[in-house]
Tab-separated table of C-alpha atoms and ligand atoms in Angstrom:
chain	number	residue	atom	x	y	z
Y	1	MET	CA	180.459	31.106	170.670
Y	2	SER	CA	178.937	34.579	171.371
Y	3	ILE	CA	179.359	36.228	174.775
Y	4	LEU	CA	175.645	35.643	175.438
Y	5	GLU	CA	175.910	31.931	174.612
Y	6	GLU	CA	178.936	31.697	176.891
Y	7	GLN	CA	177.049	33.347	179.757
Y	8	ILE	CA	174.042	31.052	179.235
Y	9	LYS	CA	176.284	27.982	179.332
Y	10	LYS	CA	178.146	29.298	182.367
Y	11	LEU	CA	174.948	29.906	184.337
Y	12	ALA	CA	173.593	26.440	183.419
Y	13	LYS	CA	176.835	24.916	184.730
Y	14	LEU	CA	176.715	27.005	187.917
Y	15	ILE	CA	173.169	25.769	188.535
Y	16	LEU	CA	174.184	22.149	187.931
Y	17	ASP	CA	177.156	22.527	190.297
Y	18	SER	CA	175.210	24.241	193.122
Y	19	ARG	CA	173.299	22.381	195.793
Y	20	ASN	CA	171.490	25.301	197.333
Y	21	ILE	CA	170.090	27.904	194.947
Y	22	VAL	CA	167.922	30.906	195.800
Y	23	ALA	CA	166.274	33.368	193.395
Y	24	LEU	CA	165.903	37.067	194.232
Y	25	THR	CA	163.243	38.612	192.017
Y	26	GLY	CA	162.137	42.169	191.326
Y	27	ALA	CA	159.564	43.992	189.256
Y	28	GLY	CA	161.397	43.039	186.008
Y	29	MET	CA	160.244	39.451	186.637
Y	30	SER	CA	156.643	40.508	185.968
Y	31	THR	CA	156.907	43.060	183.119
Y	32	GLU	CA	156.417	40.190	180.647
Y	33	SER	CA	153.102	39.491	182.431
Y	34	GLY	CA	152.000	43.059	181.607
Y	35	ILE	CA	152.813	44.701	184.969
Y	36	ALA	CA	154.948	47.843	184.680
Y	37	ASP	CA	158.066	48.053	186.842
Y	38	PHE	CA	159.084	51.246	188.630
Y	39	ARG	CA	162.354	52.218	186.986
Y	40	SER	CA	162.508	51.063	183.339
Y	41	PRO	CA	163.097	54.138	181.129
Y	42	GLY	CA	159.885	55.195	179.346
Y	43	THR	CA	157.541	52.626	180.918
Y	44	GLY	CA	158.463	52.656	184.640
Y	45	LEU	CA	155.612	53.791	186.892
Y	46	TRP	CA	157.739	56.328	188.737
Y	47	GLU	CA	158.230	58.312	185.518
Y	48	LYS	CA	154.489	58.932	185.550
Y	49	VAL	CA	153.639	59.602	189.199
Y	50	ASP	CA	155.324	60.753	192.391
Y	51	PRO	CA	155.760	57.607	194.528
Y	52	TYR	CA	155.539	59.532	197.769
Y	53	GLU	CA	152.194	61.072	196.759
Y	54	TYR	CA	150.551	57.716	195.991
Y	55	ALA	CA	152.464	54.996	197.787
Y	56	SER	CA	153.543	56.408	201.143
Y	57	ILE	CA	151.760	55.487	204.345
Y	58	ASP	CA	151.355	59.169	205.349
Y	59	SER	CA	149.665	60.151	202.100
Y	60	TYR	CA	147.462	57.027	202.298
Y	61	ILE	CA	146.239	57.885	205.785
Y	62	ALA	CA	145.658	61.522	204.749
Y	63	HIS	CA	143.811	60.709	201.475
Y	64	PRO	CA	142.814	57.006	201.446
Y	65	THR	CA	140.157	57.328	198.740
Y	66	LYS	CA	142.379	59.271	196.294
Y	67	ASN	CA	145.210	56.769	196.803
Y	68	LEU	CA	142.922	53.765	196.488
Y	69	GLU	CA	141.424	55.024	193.211
Y	70	PHE	CA	144.958	55.270	191.817
Y	71	MET	CA	145.860	51.829	193.179
Y	72	LEU	CA	142.722	50.243	191.706
Y	73	GLU	CA	143.584	51.713	188.308
Y	74	THR	CA	147.242	50.577	188.382
Y	75	GLY	CA	146.314	47.358	190.226
Y	76	LYS	CA	143.979	46.160	187.429
Y	77	ALA	CA	146.979	44.782	185.533
Y	78	ILE	CA	148.095	42.876	188.648
Y	79	PHE	CA	144.708	41.307	189.433
Y	80	SER	CA	144.342	39.829	185.939
Y	81	ALA	CA	148.030	38.965	185.338
Y	82	ARG	CA	149.190	35.407	184.700
Y	83	PRO	CA	152.652	33.955	185.423
Y	84	ASN	CA	155.022	34.294	182.445
Y	85	LYS	CA	157.752	32.046	181.019
Y	86	GLY	CA	160.222	33.262	183.674
Y	87	HIS	CA	157.960	32.394	186.632
Y	88	LYS	CA	157.237	28.978	185.097
Y	89	ALA	CA	160.947	28.318	184.531
Y	90	LEU	CA	161.609	28.953	188.250
Y	91	THR	CA	158.913	26.428	189.186
Y	92	LYS	CA	160.496	23.920	186.800
Y	93	LEU	CA	163.923	24.519	188.356
Y	94	GLN	CA	162.401	23.830	191.767
Y	95	LYS	CA	160.779	20.602	190.524
Y	96	LEU	CA	164.235	19.560	189.277
Y	97	GLY	CA	165.391	19.912	192.896
Y	98	LYS	CA	167.528	22.920	192.023
Y	99	LEU	CA	165.737	25.838	193.714
Y	100	LYS	CA	165.343	26.177	197.454
Y	101	GLY	CA	163.147	29.250	197.423
Y	102	VAL	CA	162.402	32.705	196.109
Y	103	LEU	CA	162.937	36.046	197.797
Y	104	THR	CA	160.750	38.550	195.974
Y	105	GLN	CA	160.176	42.273	196.051
Y	106	ASN	CA	157.022	41.755	194.023
Y	107	ILE	CA	153.564	42.260	195.432
Y	108	ASP	CA	151.719	40.576	192.561
Y	109	ARG	CA	151.600	36.935	193.835
Y	110	LEU	CA	152.693	35.616	190.406
Y	111	HIS	CA	155.247	33.231	191.957
Y	112	HIS	CA	152.369	31.752	193.997
Y	113	LYS	CA	150.173	31.553	190.889
Y	114	ALA	CA	153.055	29.717	189.135
Y	115	LYS	CA	153.054	27.249	192.079
Y	116	THR	CA	156.637	27.906	193.153
Y	117	LYS	CA	157.125	26.938	196.822
Y	118	ASN	CA	158.989	28.610	199.701
Y	119	ILE	CA	158.438	32.253	198.740
Y	120	VAL	CA	159.305	35.241	200.923
Y	121	GLU	CA	157.464	38.433	199.948
Y	122	PHE	CA	159.590	41.283	201.313
Y	123	HIS	CA	156.948	43.865	200.488
Y	124	GLY	CA	153.751	41.895	201.171
Y	125	ASN	CA	151.141	41.563	198.442
Y	126	VAL	CA	148.118	43.352	197.025
Y	127	MET	CA	145.768	40.363	197.002
Y	128	GLU	CA	145.092	40.998	200.689
Y	129	ALA	CA	144.009	43.962	202.816
Y	130	LYS	CA	145.217	44.588	206.352
Y	131	CYS	CA	143.659	46.576	209.222
Y	132	LEU	CA	145.928	49.378	210.407
Y	133	GLN	CA	144.400	49.119	213.882
Y	134	CYS	CA	144.052	45.405	214.790
Y	135	GLY	CA	146.248	43.832	212.074
Y	136	GLU	CA	143.530	41.450	210.793
Y	137	VAL	CA	144.064	40.367	207.171
Y	138	PHE	CA	141.186	40.068	204.634
Y	139	PRO	CA	140.933	39.195	200.928
Y	140	ILE	CA	141.442	42.391	198.907
Y	141	THR	CA	137.958	41.964	197.356
Y	142	ASN	CA	136.454	42.921	200.723
Y	143	MET	CA	138.251	46.287	200.537
Y	144	VAL	CA	137.704	46.847	196.806
Y	145	ASN	CA	133.939	46.355	197.183
Y	146	GLN	CA	133.790	49.035	199.886
Y	147	VAL	CA	135.816	51.479	197.727
Y	148	LEU	CA	133.603	50.813	194.677
Y	149	GLN	CA	130.588	51.689	196.846
Y	150	GLY	CA	132.293	55.038	197.596
Y	151	ARG	CA	133.140	54.151	201.212
Y	152	SER	CA	136.437	54.462	203.067
Y	153	PRO	CA	137.357	50.793	203.618
Y	154	SER	CA	137.072	49.698	207.233
Y	155	CYS	CA	137.810	46.534	209.181
Y	156	ASN	CA	134.923	44.080	209.804
Y	157	VAL	CA	136.354	43.377	213.268
Y	158	CYS	CA	137.270	46.773	214.772
Y	159	LYS	CA	136.217	49.382	212.140
Y	160	GLY	CA	139.873	50.510	211.819
Y	161	MET	CA	141.191	51.714	208.442
Y	162	LEU	CA	142.116	49.012	205.905
Y	163	LYS	CA	145.069	49.234	203.523
Y	164	PRO	CA	146.406	46.850	200.876
Y	165	ASN	CA	148.706	44.346	202.609
Y	166	ALA	CA	151.748	45.665	200.735
Y	167	ILE	CA	154.515	47.741	202.310
Y	168	PHE	CA	154.174	51.462	201.551
Y	169	PHE	CA	157.008	53.993	201.653
Y	170	GLY	CA	157.564	54.938	205.279
Y	171	GLU	CA	156.578	51.512	206.644
Y	172	PRO	CA	159.131	49.088	208.099
Y	173	LEU	CA	159.509	45.576	206.698
Y	174	GLU	CA	158.066	42.903	208.982
Y	175	SER	CA	160.678	41.236	211.197
Y	176	GLN	CA	159.309	37.699	210.582
Y	177	VAL	CA	159.687	38.300	206.839
Y	178	LEU	CA	163.342	39.306	207.226
Y	179	GLN	CA	163.896	36.280	209.457
Y	180	ALA	CA	162.347	33.949	206.853
Y	181	ALA	CA	164.587	35.511	204.162
Y	182	ASP	CA	167.668	34.950	206.341
Y	183	GLU	CA	166.655	31.311	206.834
Y	184	ILE	CA	166.309	30.759	203.074
Y	185	ILE	CA	169.605	32.460	202.244
Y	186	ALA	CA	171.606	30.572	204.905
Y	187	GLY	CA	173.695	27.926	203.159
Y	188	CYS	CA	172.979	29.377	199.708
Y	189	ASN	CA	175.665	28.529	197.085
Y	190	LEU	CA	174.146	30.497	194.229
Y	191	LEU	CA	171.875	33.545	194.248
Y	192	ILE	CA	170.160	34.236	190.912
Y	193	VAL	CA	168.897	37.829	190.672
Y	194	LEU	CA	166.083	38.211	188.141
Y	195	GLY	CA	164.678	41.601	187.087
Y	196	SER	CA	165.755	43.898	189.880
Y	197	SER	CA	167.538	47.231	189.710
Y	198	LEU	CA	168.941	46.300	193.174
Y	199	VAL	CA	168.497	49.820	194.507
Y	200	VAL	CA	165.701	49.209	197.044
Y	201	TYR	CA	167.049	48.383	200.516
Y	202	PRO	CA	167.114	46.239	202.592
Y	203	VAL	CA	166.433	43.818	199.720
Y	204	ALA	CA	169.526	45.013	197.867
Y	205	PHE	CA	171.659	43.843	200.815
Y	206	TYR	CA	170.900	40.216	199.953
Y	207	PRO	CA	173.450	39.836	197.129
Y	208	GLN	CA	176.133	41.110	199.543
Y	209	LYS	CA	174.799	38.821	202.246
Y	210	ALA	CA	174.929	35.817	199.878
Y	211	LEU	CA	178.495	36.713	198.865
Y	212	SER	CA	179.589	36.936	202.488
Y	213	LEU	CA	178.138	33.429	203.014
Y	214	GLY	CA	180.361	32.170	200.184
Y	215	ALA	CA	177.677	32.073	197.485
Y	216	LYS	CA	178.114	33.065	193.860
Y	217	ILE	CA	175.849	35.623	192.216
Y	218	ALA	CA	174.215	35.595	188.774
Y	219	ILE	CA	172.186	38.542	187.449
Y	220	ILE	CA	169.673	38.568	184.597
Y	221	ASN	CA	168.405	42.119	184.110
Y	222	ILE	CA	167.869	44.217	180.974
Y	223	GLN	CA	169.678	47.226	182.435
Y	224	GLU	CA	173.019	47.273	184.196
Y	225	THR	CA	172.953	47.224	188.002
Y	226	ASP	CA	175.493	48.586	190.494
Y	227	MET	CA	176.164	44.991	191.551
Y	228	ASP	CA	177.052	43.591	188.107
Y	229	SER	CA	180.753	43.663	189.015
Y	230	LEU	CA	180.087	41.269	191.944
Y	231	ALA	CA	178.446	38.628	189.753
Y	232	GLU	CA	179.968	35.517	188.119
Y	233	VAL	CA	177.413	35.762	185.326
Y	234	VAL	CA	175.619	38.890	184.068
Y	235	ILE	CA	173.048	38.743	181.273
Y	236	HIS	CA	171.425	41.964	180.026
Y	237	GLU	CA	168.458	40.396	178.257
Y	238	LYS	CA	164.771	39.751	178.910
Y	239	ILE	CA	164.224	36.998	181.485
Y	240	GLY	CA	161.601	35.230	179.326
Y	241	ASP	CA	164.005	35.047	176.371
Y	242	ILE	CA	166.901	33.586	178.352
Y	243	PHE	CA	166.006	31.948	181.648
Y	244	PRO	CA	163.712	29.177	180.268
Y	245	LYS	CA	166.555	28.224	177.855
Y	246	ILE	CA	168.969	27.920	180.777
Y	247	VAL	CA	166.518	25.777	182.764
Y	248	SER	CA	166.015	23.532	179.703
Y	249	ILE	CA	169.789	22.990	179.446
Y	250	VAL	CA	169.867	22.087	183.155
Y	251	GLU	CA	166.908	19.724	182.732
Y	252	GLU	CA	168.501	18.010	179.751
Y	253	LYS	CA	171.815	17.496	181.568
Y	254	ILE	CA	170.073	16.120	184.665
Y	255	GLU	CA	167.999	13.708	182.548
Y	256	ASN	CA	171.081	12.556	180.612
Y	257	ASN	CA	172.948	11.936	183.867
Y	258	ILE	CA	170.043	9.895	185.224
Y	259	LYS	CA	169.933	7.785	182.021
Y	260	ARG	CA	173.675	7.148	182.073
O	301	NAD	N1	155.163	43.285	189.852
O	301	NAD	C1	155.232	43.858	191.033
O	301	NAD	O1	154.833	43.285	192.046
O	301	NAD	C2	155.853	45.230	191.145
O	301	NAD	C3	155.751	46.132	190.090
O	301	NAD	C4	156.341	47.393	190.260
O	301	NAD	C5	157.022	47.693	191.436
O	301	NAD	N2	157.074	46.770	192.428
O	301	NAD	C6	157.789	47.145	193.676
O	301	NAD	O2	158.758	48.102	193.263
O	301	NAD	C7	159.997	48.015	193.897
O	301	NAD	C8	160.998	48.204	192.779
O	301	NAD	O3	162.173	47.473	192.875
O	301	NAD	P1	162.642	46.448	191.744
O	301	NAD	O4	164.124	46.405	191.809
O	301	NAD	O5	161.889	45.206	191.896
O	301	NAD	O6	162.151	47.074	190.392
O	301	NAD	P2	162.728	48.251	189.533
O	301	NAD	O7	161.563	48.796	188.786
O	301	NAD	O8	163.555	49.157	190.340
O	301	NAD	O9	163.721	47.488	188.527
O	301	NAD	C9	163.253	46.542	187.633
O	301	NAD	C10	164.443	46.111	186.774
O	301	NAD	O10	163.997	45.054	185.939
O	301	NAD	C11	164.554	45.211	184.648
O	301	NAD	N3	163.595	44.559	183.744
O	301	NAD	C12	162.375	44.975	183.336
O	301	NAD	N4	161.795	44.044	182.559
O	301	NAD	C13	162.682	43.018	182.469
O	301	NAD	C14	162.662	41.749	181.805
O	301	NAD	N5	161.606	41.349	181.072
O	301	NAD	N6	163.739	40.941	181.926
O	301	NAD	C15	164.840	41.330	182.664
O	301	NAD	N7	164.902	42.524	183.307
O	301	NAD	C16	163.827	43.344	183.221
O	301	NAD	C17	164.692	46.689	184.428
O	301	NAD	O11	165.774	46.931	183.536
O	301	NAD	C18	164.985	47.211	185.852
O	301	NAD	O12	166.370	47.365	186.091
O	301	NAD	C19	159.972	46.730	194.588
O	301	NAD	O13	160.149	47.025	195.901
O	301	NAD	C20	158.569	46.118	194.372
O	301	NAD	O14	157.937	45.951	195.620
O	301	NAD	C21	156.510	45.553	192.317
O	302	ZN	ZN1	140.688	45.840	212.675
């Protein structure tokens, strides 16, 4: 048996043996849906632009129109993206009663589109707009229409400035989001990390947090991560090539057990 086959088998067994499984997903979860991640060599967005120029709250407030034009261009891929084999495999795992919830760094709503339940979005999402003054949330189309008409997008309620409802550099994460993540991770036996470089904090604390709660860690990511040495299973392959296979093994074993 190859090392890869061994790791696949090992992760399927870990899933079967765990009662309380949580997935932690990053931008690598959505590259197979046509959305670039930030740090993959050659294709990562941050090789092309300076993140602080286009995705920090200070630069947004200083130049909203310039930033929004860039976001609309890069956001096109997100608005039209569909869930891929990896997202669908997570939903299947949940239907098998094997996935409690998903903690995601992604802002693309593809876990929602795949109909996975119990999702915590650490960094918000870009399908909504939020008023910087009164906090009211609107569908993003409201904001996009104003930008396309050449206007600075403003709130229908208080005329304050609107921004996409995703966390920019320089903004804190919302406390209720961190609380929801803590609730999902409590009691977790197995944390499966899918497509994250695990360098963005506080999200990257969660593998450590899961370990301290007695959980095991599995990582599926093309590139190595600094946390590979903490994991029971590490697979450096594309999620779509591997994870659906693992979920199929789990499904088959569960069905065979039911029949027996
Ligand atoms: N889709 C999105 O919503 C999206 C896209 C880009 C960035 N972001 C934001 O960027 C931040 C970046 O952090 P991050 O750790 O999520 O992303 P990252 O870009 O730092 O790392 C992504 C990792 O995924 C791996 N990867 C890429 N494609 C893969 C595949 N098909 N299968 C397995 N692994 C794959 C890469 O090797 C890389 O290590 C996040 O905070 C997130 O909010 C989100
Ligand atoms: Zn407002």
